[in-house]
Amino acid sequence: ANFSSNDDFGDSGSNHSIIFAHDISDERIRQLQGSFQRAGIASSSKHNDGNDQCDGHHYHQQNIKIVTTANAKEDLFEQMADVVLVDAPCSSSGVLRRRPSQRWDIDPTEVHHALPALQLEILQNASKLVKPGGRLVYATCSILKWENENVVKEFEQQQQVSDDPNDG
């Protein structure tokens, strides 16, 4: 998941964007850091800029700071982001043309039950990071409705129940 927040990082009067790139996998974080370097986004040697909320690797380009993190409990907090992009783990059914062997790895039970449950949990957790008036964006590389429309519909139904002032 990627999180974006406007923040002043020490420059008097200037407004910058911070992108928090979070993944539970250290390997995917390393791949992401390599992508930043290939894109020409400079790496900072600082690992903690005085903001106790972020203690990952920092990358800077003009008015953008990117913080990579694998530790959600220490680095992420409620209502921290204007925009949260959830790139949820999925069956990868949308990339079968590029990776035909992937079709043998798709397990129907996983696609119908386990993955949607995980995706919904991730979406619920990520929604807590969005500031009031912010945006939550959900994406997968799947073309299956169980991993897309059904997850979003379930999330929206749960949000309506929890937002109902007459509820409990």
PDB file of C-alpha atoms in Angstrom:
ATOM      1  CA  ALA A   1       0.000   0.000   0.000  1.00  0.00           C
ATOM      2  CA  ASN A   2       1.125   3.499  -0.685  1.00  0.00           C
ATOM      3  CA  PHE A   3       0.138   6.468   1.445  1.00  0.00           C
ATOM      4  CA  SER A   4       0.443  10.090   0.482  1.00  0.00           C
ATOM      5  CA  SER A   5       0.391  13.012   2.856  1.00  0.00           C
ATOM      6  CA  ASN A   6       1.197  16.691   2.577  1.00  0.00           C
ATOM      7  CA  ASP A   7       3.631  17.663   5.265  1.00  0.00           C
ATOM      8  CA  ASP A   8       6.203  20.304   6.062  1.00  0.00           C
ATOM      9  CA  PHE A   9       9.501  18.484   6.546  1.00  0.00           C
ATOM     10  CA  GLY A  10      11.468  21.224   8.122  1.00  0.00           C
ATOM     11  CA  ASP A  11      11.637  23.746   5.294  1.00  0.00           C
ATOM     12  CA  SER A  12      10.144  26.958   6.576  1.00  0.00           C
ATOM     13  CA  GLY A  13       6.831  27.623   4.916  1.00  0.00           C
ATOM     14  CA  SER A  14       7.142  25.022   2.157  1.00  0.00           C
ATOM     15  CA  ASN A  15       4.646  22.263   1.616  1.00  0.00           C
ATOM     16  CA  HIS A  16       5.900  18.872   0.445  1.00  0.00           C
ATOM     17  CA  SER A  17       4.345  15.502  -0.242  1.00  0.00           C
ATOM     18  CA  ILE A  18       5.400  12.406   1.616  1.00  0.00           C
ATOM     19  CA  ILE A  19       4.704   9.014   0.116  1.00  0.00           C
ATOM     20  CA  PHE A  20       4.812   6.106   2.543  1.00  0.00           C
ATOM     21  CA  ALA A  21       5.376   2.861   0.656  1.00  0.00           C
ATOM     22  CA  HIS A  22       4.464  -0.020   2.949  1.00  0.00           C
ATOM     23  CA  ASP A  23       4.723  -3.747   2.419  1.00  0.00           C
ATOM     24  CA  ILE A  24       5.047  -6.585   4.914  1.00  0.00           C
ATOM     25  CA  SER A  25       7.667  -8.203   2.703  1.00  0.00           C
ATOM     26  CA  ASP A  26      11.240  -6.957   3.109  1.00  0.00           C
ATOM     27  CA  GLU A  27      12.022  -8.371  -0.347  1.00  0.00           C
ATOM     28  CA  ARG A  28       9.299  -6.261  -2.000  1.00  0.00           C
ATOM     29  CA  ILE A  29      10.561  -3.200  -0.108  1.00  0.00           C
ATOM     30  CA  ARG A  30      14.060  -3.883  -1.516  1.00  0.00           C
ATOM     31  CA  GLN A  31      12.560  -4.207  -5.019  1.00  0.00           C
ATOM     32  CA  LEU A  32      10.713  -0.927  -4.534  1.00  0.00           C
ATOM     33  CA  GLN A  33      13.879   0.812  -3.380  1.00  0.00           C
ATOM     34  CA  GLY A  34      15.622  -0.465  -6.512  1.00  0.00           C
ATOM     35  CA  SER A  35      12.785   0.962  -8.608  1.00  0.00           C
ATOM     36  CA  PHE A  36      13.261   4.370  -6.989  1.00  0.00           C
ATOM     37  CA  GLN A  37      16.959   4.292  -7.784  1.00  0.00           C
ATOM     38  CA  ARG A  38      16.314   3.266 -11.420  1.00  0.00           C
ATOM     39  CA  ALA A  39      13.786   6.111 -11.691  1.00  0.00           C
ATOM     40  CA  GLY A  40      16.471   8.537 -10.583  1.00  0.00           C
ATOM     41  CA  ILE A  41      14.933   9.331  -7.204  1.00  0.00           C
ATOM     42  CA  ALA A  42      17.847  10.077  -4.912  1.00  0.00           C
ATOM     43  CA  SER A  43      18.321   8.112  -1.736  1.00  0.00           C
ATOM     44  CA  SER A  44      18.920   9.906   1.533  1.00  0.00           C
ATOM     45  CA  SER A  45      21.358   8.495   4.033  1.00  0.00           C
ATOM     46  CA  LYS A  46      19.052   9.632   6.832  1.00  0.00           C
ATOM     47  CA  HIS A  47      16.982   6.921   8.454  1.00  0.00           C
ATOM     48  CA  ASN A  48      15.196   9.112  10.942  1.00  0.00           C
ATOM     49  CA  ASP A  49      14.538  12.773  10.216  1.00  0.00           C
ATOM     50  CA  GLY A  50      13.206  13.596  13.691  1.00  0.00           C
ATOM     51  CA  ASN A  51       9.702  12.417  12.857  1.00  0.00           C
ATOM     52  CA  ASP A  52       9.171   9.407  15.093  1.00  0.00           C
ATOM     53  CA  GLN A  53       6.337   8.246  12.861  1.00  0.00           C
ATOM     54  CA  CYS A  54       8.641   7.218  10.015  1.00  0.00           C
ATOM     55  CA  ASP A  55      11.807   5.222  10.428  1.00  0.00           C
ATOM     56  CA  GLY A  56      12.255   3.676   6.968  1.00  0.00           C
ATOM     57  CA  HIS A  57      14.501   4.472   4.047  1.00  0.00           C
ATOM     58  CA  HIS A  58      13.930   7.986   2.735  1.00  0.00           C
ATOM     59  CA  TYR A  59      14.093   9.060  -0.897  1.00  0.00           C
ATOM     60  CA  HIS A  60      13.850  12.676  -2.031  1.00  0.00           C
ATOM     61  CA  GLN A  61      13.049  14.348  -5.324  1.00  0.00           C
ATOM     62  CA  GLN A  62      12.133  18.021  -5.378  1.00  0.00           C
ATOM     63  CA  ASN A  63       9.046  18.397  -3.177  1.00  0.00           C
ATOM     64  CA  ILE A  64       8.434  14.684  -2.696  1.00  0.00           C
ATOM     65  CA  LYS A  65       9.780  12.485   0.056  1.00  0.00           C
ATOM     66  CA  ILE A  66       9.283   8.715  -0.131  1.00  0.00           C
ATOM     67  CA  VAL A  67       9.519   6.615   3.011  1.00  0.00           C
ATOM     68  CA  THR A  68       9.613   2.829   2.677  1.00  0.00           C
ATOM     69  CA  THR A  69       8.473   0.769   5.622  1.00  0.00           C
ATOM     70  CA  ALA A  70       7.687  -2.834   6.475  1.00  0.00           C
ATOM     71  CA  ASN A  71       6.545  -2.054  10.023  1.00  0.00           C
ATOM     72  CA  ALA A  72       2.983  -0.726  10.049  1.00  0.00           C
ATOM     73  CA  LYS A  73       2.662  -0.657  13.847  1.00  0.00           C
ATOM     74  CA  GLU A  74       5.621   1.686  14.277  1.00  0.00           C
ATOM     75  CA  ASP A  75       5.494   3.746  11.092  1.00  0.00           C
ATOM     76  CA  LEU A  76       1.823   4.213  10.227  1.00  0.00           C
ATOM     77  CA  PHE A  77      -0.911   5.892  12.241  1.00  0.00           C
ATOM     78  CA  GLU A  78      -4.611   6.692  11.959  1.00  0.00           C
ATOM     79  CA  GLN A  79      -5.686   9.575   9.724  1.00  0.00           C
ATOM     80  CA  MET A  80      -2.137  10.198   8.486  1.00  0.00           C
ATOM     81  CA  ALA A  81      -2.793  10.324   4.748  1.00  0.00           C
ATOM     82  CA  ASP A  82      -4.730  12.372   2.254  1.00  0.00           C
ATOM     83  CA  VAL A  83      -4.704   9.421  -0.163  1.00  0.00           C
ATOM     84  CA  VAL A  84      -4.189   5.720   0.494  1.00  0.00           C
ATOM     85  CA  LEU A  85      -3.628   3.333  -2.412  1.00  0.00           C
ATOM     86  CA  VAL A  86      -4.143  -0.308  -1.538  1.00  0.00           C
ATOM     87  CA  ASP A  87      -2.444  -2.542  -4.105  1.00  0.00           C
ATOM     88  CA  ALA A  88      -3.797  -5.736  -2.595  1.00  0.00           C
ATOM     89  CA  PRO A  89      -2.288  -9.198  -2.994  1.00  0.00           C
ATOM     90  CA  CYS A  90      -4.362 -11.169  -5.464  1.00  0.00           C
ATOM     91  CA  SER A  91      -4.549 -14.180  -7.771  1.00  0.00           C
ATOM     92  CA  SER A  92      -2.802 -12.215 -10.561  1.00  0.00           C
ATOM     93  CA  SER A  93      -5.488 -13.347 -13.004  1.00  0.00           C
ATOM     94  CA  GLY A  94      -5.114 -10.076 -14.884  1.00  0.00           C
ATOM     95  CA  VAL A  95      -1.525 -10.824 -15.890  1.00  0.00           C
ATOM     96  CA  LEU A  96      -1.987 -14.374 -17.214  1.00  0.00           C
ATOM     97  CA  ARG A  97      -1.143 -13.232 -20.719  1.00  0.00           C
ATOM     98  CA  ARG A  98       2.299 -12.087 -19.544  1.00  0.00           C
ATOM     99  CA  ARG A  99       2.746 -14.992 -17.120  1.00  0.00           C
ATOM    100  CA  PRO A 100       0.824 -17.991 -18.535  1.00  0.00           C
ATOM    101  CA  SER A 101       2.308 -20.394 -15.981  1.00  0.00           C
ATOM    102  CA  GLN A 102       0.526 -18.394 -13.255  1.00  0.00           C
ATOM    103  CA  ARG A 103      -2.773 -20.082 -14.206  1.00  0.00           C
ATOM    104  CA  TRP A 104      -1.548 -23.328 -12.623  1.00  0.00           C
ATOM    105  CA  ASP A 105      -1.004 -21.498  -9.333  1.00  0.00           C
ATOM    106  CA  ILE A 106      -4.571 -20.200  -9.052  1.00  0.00           C
ATOM    107  CA  ASP A 107      -6.473 -22.117  -6.381  1.00  0.00           C
ATOM    108  CA  PRO A 108     -10.286 -21.706  -6.630  1.00  0.00           C
ATOM    109  CA  THR A 109     -10.730 -21.924  -2.844  1.00  0.00           C
ATOM    110  CA  GLU A 110      -8.097 -19.249  -2.343  1.00  0.00           C
ATOM    111  CA  VAL A 111      -9.656 -16.985  -4.996  1.00  0.00           C
ATOM    112  CA  HIS A 112     -13.201 -17.359  -3.651  1.00  0.00           C
ATOM    113  CA  HIS A 113     -12.478 -17.233   0.075  1.00  0.00           C
ATOM    114  CA  ALA A 114      -8.946 -16.699   1.401  1.00  0.00           C
ATOM    115  CA  LEU A 115      -7.795 -13.865  -0.883  1.00  0.00           C
ATOM    116  CA  PRO A 116     -11.015 -11.819  -0.642  1.00  0.00           C
ATOM    117  CA  ALA A 117     -10.942 -12.131   3.158  1.00  0.00           C
ATOM    118  CA  LEU A 118      -7.322 -10.946   3.231  1.00  0.00           C
ATOM    119  CA  GLN A 119      -8.043  -8.148   0.751  1.00  0.00           C
ATOM    120  CA  LEU A 120     -11.008  -6.963   2.825  1.00  0.00           C
ATOM    121  CA  GLU A 121      -8.900  -6.985   6.005  1.00  0.00           C
ATOM    122  CA  ILE A 122      -6.168  -4.945   4.305  1.00  0.00           C
ATOM    123  CA  LEU A 123      -8.742  -2.490   2.933  1.00  0.00           C
ATOM    124  CA  GLN A 124     -10.341  -2.095   6.378  1.00  0.00           C
ATOM    125  CA  ASN A 125      -6.964  -1.441   8.018  1.00  0.00           C
ATOM    126  CA  ALA A 126      -5.881   0.971   5.272  1.00  0.00           C
ATOM    127  CA  SER A 127      -9.137   2.942   5.548  1.00  0.00           C
ATOM    128  CA  LYS A 128      -8.155   3.948   9.097  1.00  0.00           C
ATOM    129  CA  LEU A 129      -5.102   5.745   7.699  1.00  0.00           C
ATOM    130  CA  VAL A 130      -7.159   8.135   5.560  1.00  0.00           C
ATOM    131  CA  LYS A 131      -7.718  11.656   6.856  1.00  0.00           C
ATOM    132  CA  PRO A 132     -11.314  12.947   6.922  1.00  0.00           C
ATOM    133  CA  GLY A 133     -12.130  14.055   3.383  1.00  0.00           C
ATOM    134  CA  GLY A 134      -9.293  11.932   1.988  1.00  0.00           C
ATOM    135  CA  ARG A 135      -9.406   9.187  -0.613  1.00  0.00           C
ATOM    136  CA  LEU A 136      -9.030   5.432  -0.410  1.00  0.00           C
ATOM    137  CA  VAL A 137      -8.105   3.711  -3.683  1.00  0.00           C
ATOM    138  CA  TYR A 138      -8.263  -0.078  -4.093  1.00  0.00           C
ATOM    139  CA  ALA A 139      -6.415  -1.953  -6.848  1.00  0.00           C
ATOM    140  CA  THR A 140      -5.499  -5.500  -7.783  1.00  0.00           C
ATOM    141  CA  CYS A 141      -4.060  -7.065 -10.922  1.00  0.00           C
ATOM    142  CA  SER A 142      -6.972  -9.512 -10.886  1.00  0.00           C
ATOM    143  CA  ILE A 143      -9.886  -9.478 -13.318  1.00  0.00           C
ATOM    144  CA  LEU A 144     -12.085 -11.585 -11.036  1.00  0.00           C
ATOM    145  CA  LYS A 145     -15.118 -10.018  -9.390  1.00  0.00           C
ATOM    146  CA  TRP A 146     -14.459 -11.944  -6.136  1.00  0.00           C
ATOM    147  CA  GLU A 147     -11.268  -9.963  -5.678  1.00  0.00           C
ATOM    148  CA  ASN A 148     -12.579  -6.626  -6.906  1.00  0.00           C
ATOM    149  CA  GLU A 149     -16.286  -5.795  -6.987  1.00  0.00           C
ATOM    150  CA  ASN A 150     -17.224  -8.213  -4.206  1.00  0.00           C
ATOM    151  CA  VAL A 151     -14.487  -6.971  -1.865  1.00  0.00           C
ATOM    152  CA  VAL A 152     -15.395  -3.324  -2.472  1.00  0.00           C
ATOM    153  CA  LYS A 153     -19.110  -4.044  -2.055  1.00  0.00           C
ATOM    154  CA  GLU A 154     -18.506  -5.850   1.257  1.00  0.00           C
ATOM    155  CA  PHE A 155     -16.259  -3.019   2.458  1.00  0.00           C
ATOM    156  CA  GLU A 156     -18.863  -0.388   1.554  1.00  0.00           C
ATOM    157  CA  GLN A 157     -21.621  -2.369   3.281  1.00  0.00           C
ATOM    158  CA  GLN A 158     -19.540  -2.644   6.442  1.00  0.00           C
ATOM    159  CA  GLN A 159     -18.754   1.089   6.314  1.00  0.00           C
ATOM    160  CA  GLN A 160     -22.445   1.967   6.009  1.00  0.00           C
ATOM    161  CA  VAL A 161     -23.263  -0.136   9.062  1.00  0.00           C
ATOM    162  CA  SER A 162     -20.420   1.353  11.114  1.00  0.00           C
ATOM    163  CA  ASP A 163     -21.296   4.897   9.989  1.00  0.00           C
ATOM    164  CA  ASP A 164     -24.981   4.497  10.880  1.00  0.00           C
ATOM    165  CA  PRO A 165     -25.691   6.784  13.884  1.00  0.00           C
ATOM    166  CA  ASN A 166     -28.634   4.551  14.849  1.00  0.00           C
ATOM    167  CA  ASP A 167     -26.353   1.534  15.121  1.00  0.00           C
ATOM    168  CA  GLY A 168     -25.377   0.638  18.686  1.00  0.00           C
TER     169      GLY A 168
END
